[in-house]
CSV table of C-alpha atoms and ligand atoms in Angstrom, one decimal:
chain,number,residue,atom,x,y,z
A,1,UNK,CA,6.7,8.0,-9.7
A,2,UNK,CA,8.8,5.6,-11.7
A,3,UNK,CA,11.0,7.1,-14.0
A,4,UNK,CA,10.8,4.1,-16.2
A,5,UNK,CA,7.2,4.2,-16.7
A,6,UNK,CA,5.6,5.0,-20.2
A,7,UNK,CA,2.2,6.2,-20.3
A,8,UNK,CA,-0.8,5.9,-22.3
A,9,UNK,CA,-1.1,10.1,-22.4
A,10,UNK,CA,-3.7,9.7,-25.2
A,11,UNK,CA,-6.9,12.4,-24.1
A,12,UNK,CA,-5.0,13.0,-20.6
A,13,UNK,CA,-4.3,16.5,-19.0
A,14,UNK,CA,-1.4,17.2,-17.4
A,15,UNK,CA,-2.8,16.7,-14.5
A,16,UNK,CA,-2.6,12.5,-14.4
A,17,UNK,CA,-6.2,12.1,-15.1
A,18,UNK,CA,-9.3,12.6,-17.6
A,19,UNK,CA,-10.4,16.3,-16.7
A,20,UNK,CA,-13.7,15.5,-18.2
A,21,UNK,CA,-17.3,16.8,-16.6
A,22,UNK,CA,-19.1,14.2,-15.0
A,23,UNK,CA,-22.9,14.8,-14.8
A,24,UNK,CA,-23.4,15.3,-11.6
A,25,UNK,CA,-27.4,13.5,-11.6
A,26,UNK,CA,-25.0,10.6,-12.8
A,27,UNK,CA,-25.6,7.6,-10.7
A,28,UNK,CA,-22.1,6.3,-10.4
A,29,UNK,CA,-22.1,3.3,-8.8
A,30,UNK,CA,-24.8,2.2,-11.3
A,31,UNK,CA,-22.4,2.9,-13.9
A,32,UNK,CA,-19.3,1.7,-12.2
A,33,UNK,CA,-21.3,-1.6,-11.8
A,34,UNK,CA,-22.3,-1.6,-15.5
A,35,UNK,CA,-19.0,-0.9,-16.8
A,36,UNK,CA,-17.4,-3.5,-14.1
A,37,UNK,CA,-19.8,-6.4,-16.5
A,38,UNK,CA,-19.6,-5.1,-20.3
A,39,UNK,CA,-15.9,-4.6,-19.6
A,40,UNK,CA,-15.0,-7.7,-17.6
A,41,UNK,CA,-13.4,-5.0,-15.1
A,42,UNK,CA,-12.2,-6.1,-11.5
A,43,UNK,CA,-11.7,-3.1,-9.3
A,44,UNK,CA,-8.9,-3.9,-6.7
A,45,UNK,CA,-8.9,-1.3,-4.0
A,46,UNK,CA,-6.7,-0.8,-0.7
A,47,UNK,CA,-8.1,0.0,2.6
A,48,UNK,CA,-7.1,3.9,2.4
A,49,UNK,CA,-9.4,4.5,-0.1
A,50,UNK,CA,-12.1,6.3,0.6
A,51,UNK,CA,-15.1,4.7,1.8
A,52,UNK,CA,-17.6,4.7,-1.3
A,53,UNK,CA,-14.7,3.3,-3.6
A,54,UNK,CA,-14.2,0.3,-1.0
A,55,UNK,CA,-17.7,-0.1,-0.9
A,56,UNK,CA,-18.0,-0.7,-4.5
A,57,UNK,CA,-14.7,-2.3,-5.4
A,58,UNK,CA,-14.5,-6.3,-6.1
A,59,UNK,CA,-11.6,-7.1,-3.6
A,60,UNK,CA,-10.4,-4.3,-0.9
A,61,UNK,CA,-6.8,-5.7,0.9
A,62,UNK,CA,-3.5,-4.8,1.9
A,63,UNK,CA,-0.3,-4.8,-0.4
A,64,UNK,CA,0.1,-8.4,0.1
A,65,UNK,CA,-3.9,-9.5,-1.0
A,66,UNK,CA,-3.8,-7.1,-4.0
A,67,UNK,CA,-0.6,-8.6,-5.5
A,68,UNK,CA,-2.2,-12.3,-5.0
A,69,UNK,CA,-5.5,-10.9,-6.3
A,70,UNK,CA,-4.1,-9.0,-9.4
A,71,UNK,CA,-1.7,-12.4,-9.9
A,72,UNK,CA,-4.7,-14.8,-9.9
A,73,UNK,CA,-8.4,-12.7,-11.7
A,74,UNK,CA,-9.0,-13.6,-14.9
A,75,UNK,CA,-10.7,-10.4,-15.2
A,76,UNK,CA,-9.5,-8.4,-18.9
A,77,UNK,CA,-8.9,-5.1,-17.7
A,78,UNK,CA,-7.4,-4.3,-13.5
A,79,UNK,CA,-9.0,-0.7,-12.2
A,80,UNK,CA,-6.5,-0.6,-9.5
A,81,UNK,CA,-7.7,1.4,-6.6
A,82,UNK,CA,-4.6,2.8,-4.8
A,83,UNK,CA,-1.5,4.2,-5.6
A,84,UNK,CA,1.3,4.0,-8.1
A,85,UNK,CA,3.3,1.2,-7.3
A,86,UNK,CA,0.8,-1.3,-6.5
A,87,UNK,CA,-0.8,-0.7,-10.4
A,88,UNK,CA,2.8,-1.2,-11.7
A,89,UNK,CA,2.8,-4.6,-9.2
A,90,UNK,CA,-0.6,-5.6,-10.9
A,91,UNK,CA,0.9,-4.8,-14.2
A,92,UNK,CA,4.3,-7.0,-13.9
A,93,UNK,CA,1.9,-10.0,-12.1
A,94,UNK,CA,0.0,-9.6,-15.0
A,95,UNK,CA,1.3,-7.7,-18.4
A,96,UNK,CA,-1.5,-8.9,-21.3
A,97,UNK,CA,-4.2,-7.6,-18.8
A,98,UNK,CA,-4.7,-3.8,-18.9
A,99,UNK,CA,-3.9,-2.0,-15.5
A,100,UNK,CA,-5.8,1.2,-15.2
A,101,UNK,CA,-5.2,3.9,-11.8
A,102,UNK,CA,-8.0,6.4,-11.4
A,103,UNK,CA,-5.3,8.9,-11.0
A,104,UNK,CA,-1.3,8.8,-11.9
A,105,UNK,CA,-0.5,10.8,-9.9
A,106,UNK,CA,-1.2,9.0,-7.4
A,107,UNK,CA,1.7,8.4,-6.2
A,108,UNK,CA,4.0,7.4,-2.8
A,109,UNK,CA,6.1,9.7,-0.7
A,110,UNK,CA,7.7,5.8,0.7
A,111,UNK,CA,8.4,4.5,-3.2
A,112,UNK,CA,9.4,8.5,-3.5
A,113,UNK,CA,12.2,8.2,-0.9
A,114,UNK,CA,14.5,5.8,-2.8
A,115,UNK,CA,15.2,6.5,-6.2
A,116,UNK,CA,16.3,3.6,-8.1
A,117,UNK,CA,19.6,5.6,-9.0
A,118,UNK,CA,21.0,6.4,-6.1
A,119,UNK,CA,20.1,3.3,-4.8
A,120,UNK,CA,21.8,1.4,-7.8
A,121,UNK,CA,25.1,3.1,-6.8
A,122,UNK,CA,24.5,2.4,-2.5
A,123,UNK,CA,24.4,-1.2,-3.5
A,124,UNK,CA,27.6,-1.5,-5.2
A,125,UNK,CA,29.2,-0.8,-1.6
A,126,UNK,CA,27.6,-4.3,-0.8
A,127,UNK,CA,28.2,-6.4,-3.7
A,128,UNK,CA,27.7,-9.3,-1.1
A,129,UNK,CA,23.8,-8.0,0.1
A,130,UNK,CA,21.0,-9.8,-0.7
A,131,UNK,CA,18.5,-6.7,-1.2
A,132,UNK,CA,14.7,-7.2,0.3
A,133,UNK,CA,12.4,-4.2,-0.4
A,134,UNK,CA,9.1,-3.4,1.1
A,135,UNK,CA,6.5,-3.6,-1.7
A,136,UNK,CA,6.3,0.6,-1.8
A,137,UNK,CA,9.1,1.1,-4.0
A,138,UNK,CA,8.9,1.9,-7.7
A,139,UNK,CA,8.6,-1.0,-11.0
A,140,UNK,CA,12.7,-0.2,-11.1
A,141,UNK,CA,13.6,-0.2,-8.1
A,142,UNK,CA,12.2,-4.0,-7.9
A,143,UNK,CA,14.7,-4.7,-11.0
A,144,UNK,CA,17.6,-3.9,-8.2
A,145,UNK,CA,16.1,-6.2,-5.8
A,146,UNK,CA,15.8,-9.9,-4.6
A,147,UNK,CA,12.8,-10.3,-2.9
A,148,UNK,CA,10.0,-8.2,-2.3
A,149,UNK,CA,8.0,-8.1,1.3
A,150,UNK,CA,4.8,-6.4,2.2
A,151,UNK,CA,3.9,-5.5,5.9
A,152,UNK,CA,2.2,-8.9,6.1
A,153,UNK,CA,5.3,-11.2,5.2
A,154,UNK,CA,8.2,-9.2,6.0
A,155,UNK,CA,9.5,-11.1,9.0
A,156,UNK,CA,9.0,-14.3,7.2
A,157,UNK,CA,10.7,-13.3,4.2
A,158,UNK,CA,13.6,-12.0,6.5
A,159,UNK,CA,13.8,-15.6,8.1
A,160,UNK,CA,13.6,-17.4,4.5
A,161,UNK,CA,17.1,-15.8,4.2
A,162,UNK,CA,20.1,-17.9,5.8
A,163,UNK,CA,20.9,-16.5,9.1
A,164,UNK,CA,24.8,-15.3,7.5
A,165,UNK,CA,23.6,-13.6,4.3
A,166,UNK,CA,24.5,-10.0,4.7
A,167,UNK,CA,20.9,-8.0,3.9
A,168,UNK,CA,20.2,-4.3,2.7
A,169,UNK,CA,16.5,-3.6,3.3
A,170,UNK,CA,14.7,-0.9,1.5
A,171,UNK,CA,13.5,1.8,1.8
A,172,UNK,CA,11.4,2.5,5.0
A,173,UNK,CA,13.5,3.0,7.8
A,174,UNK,CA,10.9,2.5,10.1
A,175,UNK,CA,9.8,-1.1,8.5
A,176,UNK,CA,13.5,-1.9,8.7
A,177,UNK,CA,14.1,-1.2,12.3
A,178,UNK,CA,11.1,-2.8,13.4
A,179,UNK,CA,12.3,-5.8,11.6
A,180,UNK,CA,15.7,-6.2,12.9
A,181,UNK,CA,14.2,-6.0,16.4
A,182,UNK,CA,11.7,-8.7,15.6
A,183,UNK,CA,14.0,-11.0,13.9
A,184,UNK,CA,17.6,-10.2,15.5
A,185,UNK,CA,19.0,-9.7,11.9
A,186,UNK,CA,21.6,-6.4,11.5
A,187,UNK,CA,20.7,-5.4,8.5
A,188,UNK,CA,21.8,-2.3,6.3
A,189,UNK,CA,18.6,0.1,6.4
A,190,UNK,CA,18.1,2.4,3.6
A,191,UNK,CA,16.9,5.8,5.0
A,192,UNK,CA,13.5,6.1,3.6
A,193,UNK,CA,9.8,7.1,5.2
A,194,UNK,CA,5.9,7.1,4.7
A,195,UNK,CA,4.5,10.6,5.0
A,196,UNK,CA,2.0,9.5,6.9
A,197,UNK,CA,3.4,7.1,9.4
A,198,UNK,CA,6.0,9.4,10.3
A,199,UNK,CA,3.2,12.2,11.7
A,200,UNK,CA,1.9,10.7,14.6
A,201,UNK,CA,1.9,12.8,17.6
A,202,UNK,CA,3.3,10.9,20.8
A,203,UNK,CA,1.9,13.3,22.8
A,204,UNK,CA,-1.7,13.4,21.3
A,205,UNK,CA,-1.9,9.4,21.4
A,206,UNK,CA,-1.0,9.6,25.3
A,207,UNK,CA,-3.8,11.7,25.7
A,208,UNK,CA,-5.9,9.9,24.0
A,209,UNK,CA,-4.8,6.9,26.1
A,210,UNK,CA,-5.4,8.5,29.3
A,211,UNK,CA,-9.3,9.2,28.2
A,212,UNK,CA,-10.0,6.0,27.4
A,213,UNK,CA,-8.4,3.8,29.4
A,214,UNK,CA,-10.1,0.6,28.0
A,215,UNK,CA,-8.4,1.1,24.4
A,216,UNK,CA,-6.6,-0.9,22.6
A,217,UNK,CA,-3.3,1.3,20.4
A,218,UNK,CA,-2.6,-0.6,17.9
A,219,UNK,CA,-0.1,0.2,15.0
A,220,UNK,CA,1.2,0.1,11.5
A,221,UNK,CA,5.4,-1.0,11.3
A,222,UNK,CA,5.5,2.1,9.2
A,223,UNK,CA,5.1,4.1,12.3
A,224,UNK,CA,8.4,5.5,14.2
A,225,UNK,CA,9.6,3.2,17.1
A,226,UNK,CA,9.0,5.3,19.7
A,227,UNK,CA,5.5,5.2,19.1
A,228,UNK,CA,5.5,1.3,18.1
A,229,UNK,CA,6.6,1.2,21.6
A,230,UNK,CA,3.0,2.4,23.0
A,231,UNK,CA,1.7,-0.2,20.7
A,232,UNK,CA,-0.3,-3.4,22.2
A,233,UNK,CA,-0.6,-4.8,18.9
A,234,UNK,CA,1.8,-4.1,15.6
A,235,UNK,CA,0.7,-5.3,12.3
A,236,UNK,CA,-0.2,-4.8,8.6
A,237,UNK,CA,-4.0,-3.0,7.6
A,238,UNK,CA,-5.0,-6.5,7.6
A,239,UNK,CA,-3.2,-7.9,10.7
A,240,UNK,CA,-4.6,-4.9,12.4
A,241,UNK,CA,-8.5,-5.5,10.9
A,242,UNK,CA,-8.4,-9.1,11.9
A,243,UNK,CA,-7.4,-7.8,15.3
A,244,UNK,CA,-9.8,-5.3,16.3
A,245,UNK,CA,-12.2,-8.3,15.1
A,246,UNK,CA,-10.6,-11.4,17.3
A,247,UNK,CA,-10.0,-9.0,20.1
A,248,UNK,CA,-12.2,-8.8,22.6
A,249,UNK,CA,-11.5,-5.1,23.7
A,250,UNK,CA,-14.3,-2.6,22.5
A,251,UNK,CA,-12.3,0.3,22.0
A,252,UNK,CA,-9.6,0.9,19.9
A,253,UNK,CA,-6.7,3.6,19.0
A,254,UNK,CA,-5.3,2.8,15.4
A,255,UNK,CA,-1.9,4.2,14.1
A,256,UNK,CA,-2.1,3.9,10.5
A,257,UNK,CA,-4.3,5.6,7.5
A,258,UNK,CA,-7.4,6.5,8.6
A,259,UNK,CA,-9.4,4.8,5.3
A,260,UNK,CA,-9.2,1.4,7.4
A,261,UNK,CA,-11.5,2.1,9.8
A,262,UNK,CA,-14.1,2.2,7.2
A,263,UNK,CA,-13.8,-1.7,7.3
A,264,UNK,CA,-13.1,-2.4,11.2
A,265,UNK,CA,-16.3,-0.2,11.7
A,266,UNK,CA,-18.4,-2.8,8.9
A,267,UNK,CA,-16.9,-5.9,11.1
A,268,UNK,CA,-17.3,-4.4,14.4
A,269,UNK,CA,-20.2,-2.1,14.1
A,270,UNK,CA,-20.4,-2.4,18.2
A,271,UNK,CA,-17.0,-1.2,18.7
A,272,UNK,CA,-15.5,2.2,18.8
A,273,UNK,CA,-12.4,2.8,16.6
A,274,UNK,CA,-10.4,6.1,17.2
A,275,UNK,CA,-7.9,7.2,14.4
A,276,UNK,CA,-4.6,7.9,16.0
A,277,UNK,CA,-3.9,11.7,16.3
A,278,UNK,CA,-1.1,13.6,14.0
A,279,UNK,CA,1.4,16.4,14.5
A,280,UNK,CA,-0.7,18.8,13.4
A,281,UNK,CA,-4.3,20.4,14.3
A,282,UNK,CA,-5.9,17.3,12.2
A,283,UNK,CA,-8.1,14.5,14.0
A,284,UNK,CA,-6.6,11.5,11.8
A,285,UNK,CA,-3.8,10.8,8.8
A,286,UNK,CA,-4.8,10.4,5.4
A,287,UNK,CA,-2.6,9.6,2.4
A,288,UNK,CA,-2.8,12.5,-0.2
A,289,UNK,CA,-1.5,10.0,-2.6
A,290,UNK,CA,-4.4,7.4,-2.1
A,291,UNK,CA,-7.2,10.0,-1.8
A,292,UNK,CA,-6.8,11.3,-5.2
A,293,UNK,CA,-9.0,8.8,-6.1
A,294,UNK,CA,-12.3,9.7,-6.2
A,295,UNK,CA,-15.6,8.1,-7.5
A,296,UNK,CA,-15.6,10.5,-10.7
A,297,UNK,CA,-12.3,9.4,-11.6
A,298,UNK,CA,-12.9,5.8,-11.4
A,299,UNK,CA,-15.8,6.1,-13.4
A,300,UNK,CA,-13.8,8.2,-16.1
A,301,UNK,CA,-10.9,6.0,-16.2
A,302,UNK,CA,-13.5,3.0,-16.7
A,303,UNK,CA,-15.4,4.5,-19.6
A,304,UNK,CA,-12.8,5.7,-21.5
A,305,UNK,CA,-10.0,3.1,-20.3
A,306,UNK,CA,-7.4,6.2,-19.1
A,307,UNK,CA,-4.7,6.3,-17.6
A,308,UNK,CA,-3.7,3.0,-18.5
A,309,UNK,CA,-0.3,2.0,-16.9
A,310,UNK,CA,2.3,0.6,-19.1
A,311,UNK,CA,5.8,-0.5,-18.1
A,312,UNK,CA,9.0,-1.7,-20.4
A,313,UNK,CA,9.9,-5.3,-20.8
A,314,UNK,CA,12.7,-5.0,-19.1
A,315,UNK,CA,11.5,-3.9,-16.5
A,316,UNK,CA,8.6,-6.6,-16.4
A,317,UNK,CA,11.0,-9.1,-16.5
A,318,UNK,CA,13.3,-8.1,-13.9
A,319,UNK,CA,11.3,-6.5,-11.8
A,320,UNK,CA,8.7,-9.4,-11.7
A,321,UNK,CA,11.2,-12.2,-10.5
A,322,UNK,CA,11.4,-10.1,-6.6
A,323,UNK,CA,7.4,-10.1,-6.7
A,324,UNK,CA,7.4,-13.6,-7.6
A,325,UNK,CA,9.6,-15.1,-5.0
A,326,UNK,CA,7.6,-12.5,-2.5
A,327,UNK,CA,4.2,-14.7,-3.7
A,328,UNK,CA,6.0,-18.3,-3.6
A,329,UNK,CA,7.5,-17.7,0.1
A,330,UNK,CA,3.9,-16.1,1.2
A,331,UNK,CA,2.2,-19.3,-0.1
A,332,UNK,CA,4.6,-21.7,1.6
A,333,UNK,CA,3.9,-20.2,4.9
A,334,UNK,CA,0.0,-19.6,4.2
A,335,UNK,CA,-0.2,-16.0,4.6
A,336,UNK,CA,-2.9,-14.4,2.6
A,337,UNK,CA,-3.2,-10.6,2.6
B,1,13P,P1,-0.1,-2.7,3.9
B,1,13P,O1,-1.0,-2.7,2.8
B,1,13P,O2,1.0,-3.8,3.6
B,1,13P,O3,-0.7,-2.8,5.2
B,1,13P,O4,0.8,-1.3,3.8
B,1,13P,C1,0.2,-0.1,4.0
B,1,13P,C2,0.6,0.9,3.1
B,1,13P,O5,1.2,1.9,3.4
B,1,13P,C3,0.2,0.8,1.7
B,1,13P,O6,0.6,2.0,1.1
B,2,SF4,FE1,2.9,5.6,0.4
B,2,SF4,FE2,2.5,6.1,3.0
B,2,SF4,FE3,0.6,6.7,1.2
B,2,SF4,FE4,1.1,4.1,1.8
B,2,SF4,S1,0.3,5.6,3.2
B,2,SF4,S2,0.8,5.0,-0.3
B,2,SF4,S3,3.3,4.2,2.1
B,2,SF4,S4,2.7,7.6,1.3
């Protein structure tokens, strides 16, 4: 979590959320929906949330389509549906609005990996670097960087860069490496990694393979290269959604948090989507970080406005100018998230 952040503690337990009862004969989508109107709340959720909180949120994306979302409602008060950094995004995109996350601790073992200052002191060895980091990093680690990328733009931000313009990219490895391979830039990789993406058993998803044939693997650039190189399709939650939609294969084997397949199931309800197996005796990843949030918690954080996300000026203001240029190159090359 961002060690520059200030919270609104006011009524909060130490635990990052309001530890309040909720009736349980509560009907709380009825109350999420009336609380959405008297409030004028838009609830922004990602794809690894679980199911009933996508179901009932206003716009469900990827990191790219929340930042455009939370840069352009005109909604008073953000319920951001995800993790950490991408409240703290919605926050600099838009600082008079109030940002609220179900839970703040919430957080990102990615954004986790690079703390802003070590990284402050690994970029004075490259005072000539342009620095590009991958949206999952915390509010001040975006005051040490150029531009900003998500999954979705990252190879077109790359290329909006002259060709001999030294880069540093941070902080997933496994983004970086992907990207250098895709565009032919050498760039200086900081040695960060998602929890999740970095789980995936080889060995299971060969299995898998061999018993159904017919499948599709397709795969998050978070994932490790060796088993991006099984993949027949690489892309972002919404590069791989739109995918298992245009493609016409029936089956399919995804690499990436298993909350998307909660939306390629509601597009493709004839198609058979098969979460990609992890190291371990589980049947599919999840993010522990995005499934803190939970219907209760969403509901208590409406009502009572808590935890509400609050970040410096400073840090607005620097930090913003990285997102910014992220959102101007993405609309000059019209790609939506
Ligand atoms: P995208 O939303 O860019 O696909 O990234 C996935 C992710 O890890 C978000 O935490
Ligand atoms: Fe961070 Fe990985 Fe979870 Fe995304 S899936 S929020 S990158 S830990």
């Amino acid at each position: 979590m961002s060690d520059t952040l200030a919270v609104a503690t006011r009524g909060l337990s130490k635990k990052g959320f309001l530890d309040l009862e909720v009736d349980p004969e509560l009907d709380l989508v009825a109350e999420i929906n009336r609380l959405k109107k008297e409030k004028n709340a838009v609830i922004l959720a990602h794809y690894y949330q679980e199911s009933e909180i996508q179901d009932i949120a206003d716009y469900i994306g990827d990191s790219l389509g929340l930042s455009q979302k939370a840069a352009s409602t005109d909604a008073d008060i953000i319920v951001f549906a995800g993790v950490h950094f991408m409240a703290e995004t919605a926050k600099m995109l838009s600082p008079q609005k109030k940002v609220l996350l179900p839970d703040l601790k919430a957080g990102c073992s990615l954004a986790d990996s690079c703390p802003p200052a070590l990284f402050r002191e690994f970029k004075k060895k490259y005072p000539d670097h342009v620095v590009v980091s991958y949206i999952n990093c915390t509010a001040e680690l975006k005051t040490l960087t150029d531009i900003c990328c998500t999954s979705t733009n990252a190879v077109q931000i790359i290329e909006s860069i002259p060709k001999d313009q030294p880069i540093i990219f941070a902080p997933d490895k496994n983004l970086g490496a992907y990207l250098k391979k895709k565009t032919g830039r050498d760039m200086i990789l900081w040695n960060g990694a998602c929890m999740v993406h970095e789980i995936f058993s080889y060995e299971r998803i060969v299995k898998l393979r061999n018993r159904y044939p017919n499948a599709k693997f397709i795969a998050h650039p978070e994932c490790e290269d060796h088993i991006l190189a099984m993949a027949d399709y690489i892309g972002s939650t919404t590069g791989l959604l739109k995918y298992t939609i245009n493609d016409p294969a029936t089956e399919f084997i995804v690499a990436t948090e298993a909350g998307i397949l909660h939306q390629m199931e509601k597009a493709s309800p004839y198609k058979t989507f098969i979460a990609a197996p992890p190291e371990n005796n589980c049947a599919c990843n999840e993010c522990p970080h995005m499934r803190l949030n939970t219907m209760e918690k969403l509901y208590l954080c409406m009502e009572h406005e808590l935890p509400e996300v609050i970040l410096p000026e400073w840090v607005i203001e620097h930090g913003r100018k990285s997102i910014d240029r992220m959102l101007e190159i993405s609309a000059a090359a019209g790609l939506v998230g």
